[in-house]
Amino acid sequence: MDALVPLLVVVPFGAAFILVALANLPGLARRRAEGGESAGDLASAPGPRRHRVLSLLACAAVLANFIIALALLRADIGHIYVGGWGDEKSALGIELVCDGLAKLMVVIINMVALVSIIFSWSYMRRFTKVWLFEALFLLMTGAMNGVVLAGDLFNMYVFLEIAAISSYALVAFGCEAEELEAAFKYLILGTVGSAFILVGVTILYSLTGHLNMAKVHELLPAVGQTSPAVLLAAAALLGGLALKAAMVPFHAWLPDAHPSAPAPISAMLSGVLIKAAGIYALARIVFNVLGPTTEYAAILMALGVVSMVVGMFLALGQQDFKRLLAYSSISQAGYIVLAFGVAAHLLATGGDRNIAGLCIFGGLFHLFNHAAFKSLLFLSSGSIEQQTGTRMLKEMGGLTRRMPVTSFCCRIGALSIAGVPPLNGFFSKLIIIIGLALAGQLVLAAIAAGVAVGTLLMYVKVQRYALEGEPSGAAANAREAPAMMCVGLVLLAVVCVVAGLALLPLRDVVFGPAEDVLLGAAGKLTGGLTP
Amino acid sequence: MGIAIYMLAFALLVVGIYGVIAKRNVIKIILGILIIDYAVNMLLVLVGYRRDGVAPILSEGQDAKAWAATSVDPLPQAMVLTSIVIGLGLTALMVAMAIRLYQKYGTFDMNEIRKLKG
């Protein structure tokens, strides 16, 4: 089983490389010209049949990854030293840690990636050079797998950068004016964030002489957890990662970047990138490297609450479907960070570990759910945009009759993000609110409940304008989206329904081990073994 | 020496951030990003520096312990190389995007490149 873990990174990277190489092979281009297919097209672009082969290759790579991720779920895996020159003692070499949290994240990433690539089979037809899109998509997926598997800080930074650079290029993929502008803003802010992350990593290295997360955690108490240098490193790391997670003071890039990307990429960015590169890394650094203290807990709680509230209010005012979804991502990410912050506070002040566990479970479950329903909503916004030609809610209307499958799936996504029982969003929000209340943070619990009501309002608006009513001009000629796009939507809708019903078995198998990783100190990270 | 040399790296970082925040020209913003990049790379090199240290190359017949006591730390140097390569990729992407932006908007001024609400 150990040999499978590096494949999660190697397969997508290899496939991306092969895709670009195949698309550029001169022999293939000539054969296409002989076949007479789209001879006047771009000189280096392969023909439609070649396109399909390349797309199939990309789909196969992502599918293989998803199967590996599922297979790893029950496996008992410790540390893997890629290349074989490292060992437990020296903590050198490339170390991958496949513990409970990493397994959960890998499943989420590859699930959303699989659905997005299935969706893009039909959706990306209107773009040229789709193979470039697929290659970047695979790079991003592989890099995110790398981020969650990395056992040392510098590897995490490198994979973060690979994921970020491919996402900058993907946001700009359409090469229209707005897309380029959004991508440029995203690139500038993202790069500054990355630079701060690297500064933090450098300072931690100079203090401890190690990059390995577990080793750094072991050695930090000797330096003193409140020494100025450690605080500087923590400030740099938390600031950089909060920027990647689009927490509110650092959120300016997200509402531009996420809606500008093609729909499958919006789904990937909102569904998993801000979580793998932002929230996951934040949680890993705070819980497993720096160790939860009241200061870090206060920072996480503040970021979470502000994002939750501000994101909700900004989303309520939006008329653009995709911008509304993007702002609501900020708000929902706030829930997750808030739950982690309260858990960190409990751990730091010696509160009840079971309640801390409940908060972390709520946060992780919401992370999973948000990946499912936000990707579902972004994908359905993509099909609606493709069929009606508009993103404005008021110009849609009556889509239930015109696009039954898309509307039904969109409705499931909207209901579950709004927290309607028995869908998954209801349970995760309930668990977070109960966790906050039990932890004694009654004000925060009340705010979380209030934001849930706001979220409900915002999605009632989506239902009212987009799905109900008489078909307006743009929607009158809309037809159901192509089959492959519907398949993607239905898959995610099923996940939304099943995850809500299968809450308890899921907690035992998937979330329990992930929870333990964050609860235990880095000792768990060194052990890496799930109970 | 001491902490002052580190402060130099941080001063460079602040200069870069000033460039990114205060300048409205796309090219100047890119230059600001590059300065930030250099500052971080310099910090990395400084972390591994040792006064009068030798190059971190273990020659034949040399005692590993004695070598380790005199050489500079090789790990940050490896990290700097990686960081420089990442910076190269980023620069290429930024410049490509700047060219495309110029083609679409006909200007490098960020005040005029604002079709989005932000």
XYZ file of C-alpha atoms in Angstrom:
649
model
C 0.000 0.000 0.000
C 2.850 2.383 0.772
C 3.898 2.387 -2.854
C 0.522 3.820 -3.853
C 0.940 7.064 -1.935
C 3.546 8.781 -4.163
C 1.413 7.793 -7.159
C -1.179 10.345 -6.050
C 1.313 13.038 -7.018
C 3.203 11.217 -9.757
C 0.213 10.075 -11.852
C -1.294 13.524 -12.470
C 2.106 15.155 -13.020
C 3.138 12.407 -15.432
C -0.185 12.537 -17.245
C 0.066 16.322 -17.581
C 3.530 16.003 -19.098
C 2.450 13.242 -21.493
C -0.628 15.231 -22.542
C 1.401 18.246 -23.583
C 4.014 16.076 -25.270
C 1.393 14.105 -27.226
C -0.463 17.220 -28.304
C 2.738 18.745 -29.648
C 4.147 15.698 -31.409
C 4.693 16.757 -35.020
C 3.679 13.330 -36.321
C 0.217 13.672 -34.879
C -0.309 17.104 -36.350
C 0.574 15.808 -39.799
C -1.738 12.833 -39.529
C -4.533 15.179 -38.632
C -3.889 17.276 -41.707
C -4.130 14.130 -43.835
C -7.371 13.217 -42.141
C -8.648 16.609 -43.246
C -9.984 17.493 -39.830
C -10.097 21.212 -39.076
C -7.081 21.901 -41.236
C -7.451 25.649 -40.884
C -7.324 25.420 -37.120
C -4.373 26.496 -35.010
C -1.235 25.003 -36.433
C -0.097 23.151 -33.334
C -3.507 22.064 -32.083
C -4.480 18.436 -32.493
C -7.717 17.549 -34.272
C -11.020 16.709 -32.579
C -10.363 12.971 -32.507
C -6.936 13.515 -30.976
C -8.624 15.893 -28.542
C -10.904 13.165 -27.368
C -8.018 10.753 -26.810
C -6.190 13.391 -24.781
C -9.307 14.186 -22.734
C -9.802 10.499 -22.108
C -6.218 10.259 -20.862
C -6.821 13.134 -18.449
C -10.060 11.558 -17.202
C -8.309 8.211 -16.737
C -5.532 9.811 -14.698
C -7.978 11.541 -12.382
C -10.116 8.405 -12.073
C -7.021 6.370 -11.183
C -6.189 8.935 -8.541
C -9.657 8.786 -7.050
C -9.510 4.988 -6.861
C -6.097 5.160 -5.163
C -7.460 7.719 -2.704
C -10.374 5.457 -1.820
C -8.104 2.427 -1.519
C -5.834 4.289 0.899
C -8.734 5.167 3.176
C -8.651 1.973 5.204
C -4.955 1.237 4.770
C -2.524 1.449 7.658
C 0.275 3.676 6.430
C 3.019 5.448 8.290
C 5.738 7.575 6.815
C 6.983 7.188 3.312
C 10.441 8.377 2.371
C 10.458 8.898 -1.358
C 13.819 8.100 -2.887
C 14.779 5.973 0.090
C 17.608 8.094 1.514
C 15.706 9.439 4.469
C 14.687 7.689 7.634
C 12.824 8.337 10.877
C 15.963 9.541 12.661
C 17.548 12.003 10.272
C 14.274 13.420 8.928
C 15.970 14.135 5.627
C 14.652 13.421 2.162
C 11.168 13.795 0.760
C 8.756 12.595 3.356
C 5.103 11.937 2.663
C 2.758 11.529 5.609
C -0.474 9.753 4.864
C -2.375 10.113 8.130
C -6.102 10.369 8.725
C -6.356 14.041 7.811
C -4.334 13.638 4.633
C -6.466 10.654 3.596
C -9.662 12.653 4.074
C -8.291 15.605 2.097
C -7.030 13.370 -0.702
C -10.474 11.805 -1.096
C -12.145 15.229 -1.200
C -9.652 16.631 -3.719
C -9.876 13.709 -6.086
C -13.648 13.428 -5.815
C -14.149 17.029 -6.889
C -11.411 16.703 -9.517
C -13.087 13.631 -11.027
C -16.487 15.306 -11.245
C -14.969 18.502 -12.659
C -13.046 16.707 -15.367
C -16.155 14.701 -16.340
C -18.087 17.963 -16.493
C -15.428 19.676 -18.561
C -15.615 16.926 -21.198
C -18.605 18.721 -22.710
C -18.200 22.136 -21.140
C -14.717 22.863 -22.480
C -15.701 22.154 -26.114
C -16.144 25.866 -26.773
C -12.506 26.588 -25.929
C -9.497 25.948 -28.160
C -6.446 24.047 -26.915
C -8.396 22.081 -24.341
C -5.364 19.877 -23.744
C -3.598 22.824 -22.147
C -6.533 23.166 -19.791
C -6.354 19.479 -18.978
C -2.614 19.558 -18.385
C -2.934 22.520 -16.002
C -5.892 20.872 -14.301
C -3.866 17.719 -13.684
C -0.925 19.759 -12.392
C -3.219 21.533 -9.962
C -4.786 18.290 -8.746
C -1.436 16.579 -8.297
C 0.003 19.586 -6.495
C -2.934 19.724 -4.096
C -2.448 16.041 -3.332
C 1.176 16.920 -2.662
C 0.240 19.746 -0.290
C -1.856 17.495 1.902
C 0.629 14.615 1.825
C 3.797 16.649 2.413
C 5.521 15.904 5.691
C 7.865 18.847 5.660
C 7.316 22.545 5.422
C 9.351 23.262 2.325
C 7.701 20.523 0.277
C 4.370 21.931 1.324
C 5.458 25.369 0.099
C 6.645 24.003 -3.244
C 3.418 22.110 -3.864
C 1.407 25.162 -2.802
C 3.257 27.154 -5.432
C 2.667 24.561 -8.159
C -1.046 24.494 -7.351
C -1.163 28.285 -7.208
C 0.711 28.877 -10.466
C -1.499 26.444 -12.378
C -4.576 28.063 -10.878
C -3.432 31.532 -11.978
C -3.081 30.251 -15.513
C -6.435 28.458 -15.337
C -8.294 31.560 -14.146
C -6.938 33.394 -17.178
C -7.717 30.483 -19.478
C -10.432 32.277 -21.468
C -8.022 35.177 -22.177
C -10.855 37.731 -22.113
C -10.232 41.142 -20.559
C -12.043 40.423 -17.280
C -10.440 37.020 -16.888
C -6.948 38.427 -17.370
C -7.612 41.215 -14.912
C -8.937 38.814 -12.291
C -6.048 36.422 -12.851
C -3.495 39.214 -12.554
C -4.926 40.421 -9.255
C -5.060 36.845 -8.006
C -1.475 36.282 -9.120
C -0.106 39.381 -7.385
C -1.882 38.740 -4.084
C -1.193 35.007 -4.221
C 2.509 35.570 -4.827
C 2.836 38.000 -1.930
C 1.087 35.399 0.250
C 3.478 32.688 -0.902
C 6.485 34.900 -0.181
C 5.283 35.333 3.392
C 4.785 31.591 3.753
C 8.380 31.057 2.634
C 9.611 33.693 5.106
C 7.792 31.829 7.876
C 9.257 28.503 6.795
C 12.753 30.031 6.652
C 12.526 31.452 10.144
C 11.269 28.160 11.549
C 14.167 26.398 9.852
C 16.732 28.814 11.237
C 15.313 28.360 14.732
C 15.100 24.570 14.774
C 17.413 23.378 12.011
C 14.649 21.171 10.665
C 11.973 21.405 8.025
C 10.143 18.254 9.013
C 6.840 19.274 10.616
C 7.013 16.761 13.444
C 10.650 17.648 14.226
C 9.925 21.369 14.198
C 7.041 20.795 16.596
C 9.295 18.764 18.887
C 12.033 21.383 18.936
C 9.922 24.533 19.147
C 9.305 24.404 22.924
C 13.090 24.609 23.443
C 13.115 27.865 21.475
C 10.136 29.124 23.423
C 6.709 29.295 21.853
C 6.328 32.992 22.560
C 9.806 34.120 21.568
C 9.680 37.018 19.088
C 11.201 34.968 16.271
C 8.553 32.253 16.576
C 5.808 34.850 16.658
C 7.254 36.509 13.556
C 7.311 33.160 11.777
C 3.754 32.441 12.905
C 2.542 35.845 11.749
C 4.120 35.342 8.329
C 2.721 31.830 7.958
C -0.779 32.643 9.202
C -0.962 35.803 7.089
C 0.172 34.022 3.948
C -2.112 31.059 4.444
C -5.103 33.229 5.369
C -4.538 34.985 2.065
C -4.604 31.640 0.271
C -7.749 30.681 2.168
C -9.361 34.064 1.301
C -10.219 34.901 4.903
C -11.842 38.294 5.070
C -9.222 40.984 5.344
C -7.364 39.096 2.584
C -10.323 38.108 0.419
C -10.224 40.762 -2.302
C -9.005 38.429 -5.047
C -11.536 35.632 -4.604
C -14.801 37.188 -5.840
C -13.012 38.213 -9.036
C -10.909 35.138 -9.617
C -13.381 32.350 -8.891
C -16.228 33.547 -11.132
C -13.874 34.444 -13.999
C -12.509 30.933 -14.366
C -14.263 28.302 -16.502
C -16.967 26.551 -14.426
C -15.042 23.316 -13.682
C -12.145 25.432 -12.446
C -14.416 27.600 -10.313
C -15.630 24.360 -8.796
C -12.070 23.223 -8.139
C -10.929 26.581 -6.767
C -13.872 27.138 -4.451
C -14.407 23.482 -3.736
C -10.904 22.362 -2.897
C -8.074 24.810 -3.622
C -8.945 27.308 -0.884
C -9.272 24.342 1.450
C -6.204 22.317 0.535
C -3.918 25.331 0.129
C -5.552 27.511 2.749
C -7.621 25.940 5.474
C -5.880 22.569 5.566
C -2.453 24.198 5.686
C -3.606 26.662 8.364
C -4.946 23.850 10.512
C -1.827 21.748 9.979
C 0.497 24.611 10.893
C -1.477 25.735 13.936
C -2.306 22.319 15.371
C 0.624 20.179 14.301
C 3.577 22.527 13.910
C 3.222 25.604 16.101
C 0.940 23.926 18.604
C -2.391 25.491 19.506
C -2.044 28.458 21.866
C -4.681 30.984 22.864
C -3.168 33.617 20.561
C -3.403 31.473 17.443
C -6.871 30.326 18.490
C -7.971 33.948 18.829
C -6.602 34.731 15.355
C -8.421 31.772 13.821
C -11.680 32.624 15.575
C -11.483 36.278 14.527
C -10.731 35.382 10.912
C -13.559 32.842 10.905
C -16.242 35.089 12.370
C -15.382 38.094 10.221
C -15.270 36.009 7.035
C -18.554 34.324 7.895
C -20.454 37.547 8.479
C -18.881 39.785 5.840
C -19.013 37.026 3.207
C -22.706 36.500 3.866
C -23.634 40.186 3.618
C -21.626 40.664 0.437
C -23.188 37.564 -1.095
C -26.722 38.705 -0.303
C -26.277 41.785 -2.456
C -25.048 39.961 -5.567
C -27.066 39.623 -8.750
C -24.386 37.663 -10.585
C -24.876 33.959 -9.837
C -21.184 33.057 -9.828
C -20.149 36.087 -7.748
C -22.835 35.188 -5.231
C -21.393 31.688 -5.023
C -17.869 33.058 -4.626
C -18.818 35.351 -1.732
C -20.727 32.521 -0.132
C -17.523 30.424 -0.317
C -15.797 33.030 1.863
C -18.649 32.846 4.325
C -18.730 29.045 4.460
C -14.934 28.829 4.772
C -15.379 31.092 7.791
C -17.473 28.399 9.472
C -14.677 25.860 9.111
C -11.959 28.176 10.389
C -14.153 29.301 13.281
C -14.758 25.689 14.336
C -10.999 24.992 14.202
C -10.283 28.166 16.144
C -12.647 27.230 18.961
C -11.146 23.747 19.065
C -7.650 25.265 19.287
C -8.847 27.522 22.093
C -10.193 24.524 24.026
C -6.952 22.601 23.527
C -4.834 25.583 24.575
C -6.821 26.319 27.725
C -7.086 22.681 28.722
C -10.812 22.460 28.030
C -12.763 19.312 27.310
C -11.051 17.374 24.513
C -14.313 15.747 23.483
C -15.888 19.104 22.775
C -12.754 20.169 20.882
C -13.107 16.931 18.932
C -16.727 17.749 18.171
C -15.752 21.197 16.847
C -13.008 19.723 14.676
C -15.381 17.049 13.417
C -17.928 19.735 12.554
C -15.261 21.745 10.755
C -13.946 18.789 8.776
C -17.439 17.594 7.909
C -18.351 21.074 6.749
C -15.149 21.152 4.711
C -16.185 17.915 2.975
C -19.759 19.102 2.494
C -18.744 22.489 1.216
C -16.475 20.825 -1.334
C -19.450 18.773 -2.530
C -22.207 21.370 -2.667
C -20.195 24.388 -3.715
C -18.667 22.443 -6.601
C -22.183 21.265 -7.482
C -23.486 24.840 -7.477
C -20.560 26.187 -9.508
C -20.927 23.400 -12.055
C -24.671 23.994 -12.377
C -24.019 27.719 -12.748
C -21.695 26.709 -15.583
C -24.359 24.674 -17.365
C -26.932 27.421 -16.865
C -24.501 29.998 -18.210
C -23.719 27.837 -21.213
C -27.384 27.193 -22.051
C -28.834 30.639 -21.345
C -25.791 32.808 -22.061
C -26.167 34.833 -18.879
C -24.912 34.817 -15.301
C -27.385 37.384 -14.002
C -30.017 35.857 -11.756
C -32.770 38.218 -12.889
C -32.317 37.286 -16.541
C -32.858 33.610 -15.809
C -36.110 32.150 -14.598
C -38.289 29.148 -15.204
C -35.315 26.863 -15.622
C -37.062 23.989 -13.804
C -39.024 23.331 -16.950
C -36.263 24.052 -19.429
C -33.379 22.228 -17.728
C -34.921 19.682 -15.342
C -31.791 17.728 -14.412
C -29.576 20.778 -13.885
C -32.275 22.569 -11.900
C -32.936 19.567 -9.722
C -29.239 19.159 -8.892
C -28.841 22.906 -8.402
C -31.773 22.821 -6.015
C -30.231 19.994 -3.986
C -26.981 21.952 -3.771
C -28.785 25.139 -2.740
C -30.873 23.348 -0.141
C -27.888 21.640 1.356
C -25.729 24.768 1.565
C -28.709 26.582 3.086
C -28.824 23.914 5.768
C -32.154 22.230 5.126
C -32.466 18.825 6.814
C -31.778 16.003 6.034
C -29.100 17.154 3.586
C -25.439 17.204 4.599
C -25.111 20.972 5.086
C -27.697 20.896 7.851
C -25.759 18.361 9.890
C -22.367 20.015 9.586
C -23.708 23.442 10.554
C -25.679 21.913 13.410
C -22.585 20.130 14.706
C -20.510 23.311 14.488
C -23.155 25.376 16.287
C -23.624 22.742 19.005
C -19.845 22.462 19.360
C -19.495 26.226 19.769
C -22.305 26.321 22.316
C -20.839 23.467 24.332
C -17.456 25.154 24.279
C -19.054 28.097 26.056
C -18.837 30.440 23.050
C -22.535 31.287 23.044
C -22.091 34.546 21.156
C -20.168 32.811 18.393
C -22.795 30.071 18.231
C -25.519 32.694 17.864
C -23.582 34.444 15.087
C -23.077 31.109 13.310
C -26.810 30.401 13.529
C -27.584 33.892 12.248
C -25.268 33.441 9.277
C -27.003 30.136 8.526
C -30.280 32.047 8.224
C -28.598 34.568 5.929
C -27.290 31.727 3.794
C -30.803 30.327 3.548
C -32.076 33.724 2.354
C -29.344 33.978 -0.240
C -30.211 30.622 -1.737
C -33.954 31.285 -1.602
C -33.097 34.204 -3.848
C -31.250 31.885 -6.243
C -34.239 29.529 -6.348
C -36.716 32.340 -6.781
C -34.961 34.084 -9.650
C -33.215 31.293 -11.507
C -35.388 28.240 -11.175
C -38.960 29.382 -10.518
C -41.222 31.746 -12.391
C -41.829 32.257 -16.074
C -38.948 31.697 -18.475
C -37.464 35.056 -19.396
C -35.898 35.984 -22.706
C -32.557 34.350 -22.091
C -34.014 31.201 -20.560
C -36.783 30.666 -23.134
C -34.519 28.884 -25.599
C -32.451 27.011 -23.018
C -32.239 23.277 -23.364
C -30.905 20.602 -21.047
C -27.127 20.513 -20.782
C -25.151 17.722 -22.540
C -25.174 14.293 -20.903
C -21.629 14.400 -19.528
C -22.315 17.649 -17.705
C -25.475 16.202 -16.174
C -23.549 13.118 -15.060
C -21.141 15.315 -13.133
C -23.966 17.235 -11.488
C -25.898 14.098 -10.524
C -22.805 12.491 -8.988
C -22.265 15.456 -6.665
C -25.973 15.673 -5.815
C -25.853 12.025 -4.772
C -22.820 12.756 -2.577
C -24.732 15.629 -0.932
C -27.706 13.414 -0.105
C -25.737 10.347 0.956
C -23.238 12.251 3.141
C -26.130 13.672 5.145
C -27.697 10.263 5.715
C -24.479 8.331 6.287
C -23.159 10.742 8.893
C -22.353 8.273 11.651
C -20.584 5.566 9.613
C -18.618 8.331 7.878
C -17.510 9.703 11.215
C -16.108 6.339 12.259
C -14.297 5.592 9.037
C -13.159 8.913 7.634
C -13.531 11.798 10.029
C -12.537 10.137 13.286
C -8.915 9.488 12.270
C -8.641 12.965 10.729
C -9.963 14.492 13.948
C -7.386 12.606 16.009
C -4.573 14.007 13.899
C -5.527 17.581 14.755
C -6.424 16.776 18.356
C -3.232 14.983 19.238
C -0.050 16.995 19.191
C 2.516 16.333 16.509
C 3.228 13.021 18.197
C 0.343 11.754 16.115
C 1.977 13.183 13.054
C 5.185 11.313 13.731
C 3.249 8.159 14.477
C 1.116 8.833 11.461
C -0.903 5.746 12.290
C -4.618 5.989 12.727
C -6.137 4.088 15.610
C 26.654 41.901 11.905
C 24.273 39.930 13.999
C 20.683 40.779 13.488
C 21.327 43.830 11.314
C 21.993 41.771 8.219
C 18.632 40.048 8.617
C 17.010 43.443 8.947
C 18.476 44.271 5.547
C 16.564 41.381 3.999
C 13.388 42.532 5.704
C 13.983 46.091 4.514
C 14.180 44.780 0.965
C 10.948 42.858 1.562
C 9.235 46.056 2.691
C 10.488 47.886 -0.411
C 8.948 45.171 -2.573
C 5.643 45.302 -0.741
C 5.602 49.073 -1.092
C 6.054 48.649 -4.828
C 3.173 46.191 -5.073
C 0.788 48.302 -2.997
C 1.626 51.848 -4.031
C 2.431 51.544 -7.731
C -0.345 51.464 -10.300
C 1.748 50.393 -13.275
C 1.579 46.692 -14.129
C 5.301 46.493 -14.883
C 6.229 48.241 -11.622
C 4.005 45.881 -9.684
C 5.796 42.954 -11.324
C 9.131 44.502 -10.336
C 7.839 44.814 -6.769
C 7.021 41.110 -6.762
C 10.521 40.337 -8.034
C 12.072 42.419 -5.242
C 9.998 40.500 -2.686
C 11.258 37.302 -4.268
C 14.885 38.407 -3.986
C 14.401 39.490 -0.393
C 13.077 36.071 0.587
C 15.866 34.316 -1.307
C 18.442 36.496 0.432
C 16.930 35.658 3.799
C 17.211 31.967 2.933
C 20.878 32.295 2.013
C 21.611 34.321 5.153
C 20.055 31.631 7.322
C 22.567 29.109 6.007
C 25.545 31.481 6.128
C 28.495 30.945 8.423
C 31.346 33.393 8.776
C 34.498 32.133 7.054
C 32.624 28.962 6.154
C 33.811 26.771 3.308
C 31.692 25.661 0.378
C 29.457 22.733 1.338
C 31.265 20.184 -0.821
C 32.706 17.106 0.851
C 35.926 16.210 -0.925
C 37.522 12.778 -0.889
C 39.340 11.781 2.259
C 37.892 14.650 4.253
C 36.483 13.933 7.670
C 32.709 14.479 7.561
C 32.546 15.824 11.116
C 35.357 18.317 10.610
C 33.799 19.384 7.335
C 30.406 19.873 8.930
C 31.957 22.122 11.570
C 33.393 24.528 9.003
C 31.100 24.491 5.997
C 28.034 26.633 5.449
C 24.627 24.985 5.677
C 23.863 23.413 2.287
C 20.127 22.905 2.806
C 19.051 26.562 2.444
C 21.126 26.724 -0.728
C 19.117 23.859 -2.178
C 15.951 25.637 -1.085
C 17.086 28.871 -2.705
C 17.633 27.073 -5.988
C 14.083 25.710 -5.856
C 12.752 29.109 -4.906
C 14.597 30.765 -7.790
C 13.120 28.277 -10.243
C 9.629 28.944 -8.893
C 10.333 32.660 -9.234
C 11.353 32.148 -12.858
C 8.079 30.387 -13.647
C 6.116 33.102 -11.910
C 7.955 35.871 -13.734
C 7.252 34.251 -17.085
C 3.564 33.941 -16.234
C 3.345 37.508 -14.928
C 5.016 38.967 -18.001
C 2.844 36.888 -20.336
C -0.236 38.115 -18.513
C 0.995 41.709 -18.650
C 1.384 41.432 -22.429
C -2.132 40.018 -22.771
C -3.514 42.727 -20.505
C -1.868 45.360 -22.675
C -3.415 43.820 -25.772
C -6.883 43.915 -24.235
C -6.823 47.255 -22.424
C -4.168 49.160 -24.335
C -2.583 50.392 -21.097
C -0.417 49.291 -18.200
C -2.226 51.538 -15.727
C -4.098 49.519 -13.098
C -6.468 52.460 -12.579
C -7.800 51.918 -16.080
C -7.740 48.124 -15.867
C -10.838 47.810 -13.745
C -13.781 46.177 -15.408
C -14.372 44.089 -12.293
C -15.834 45.380 -9.081
C -13.128 43.853 -6.890
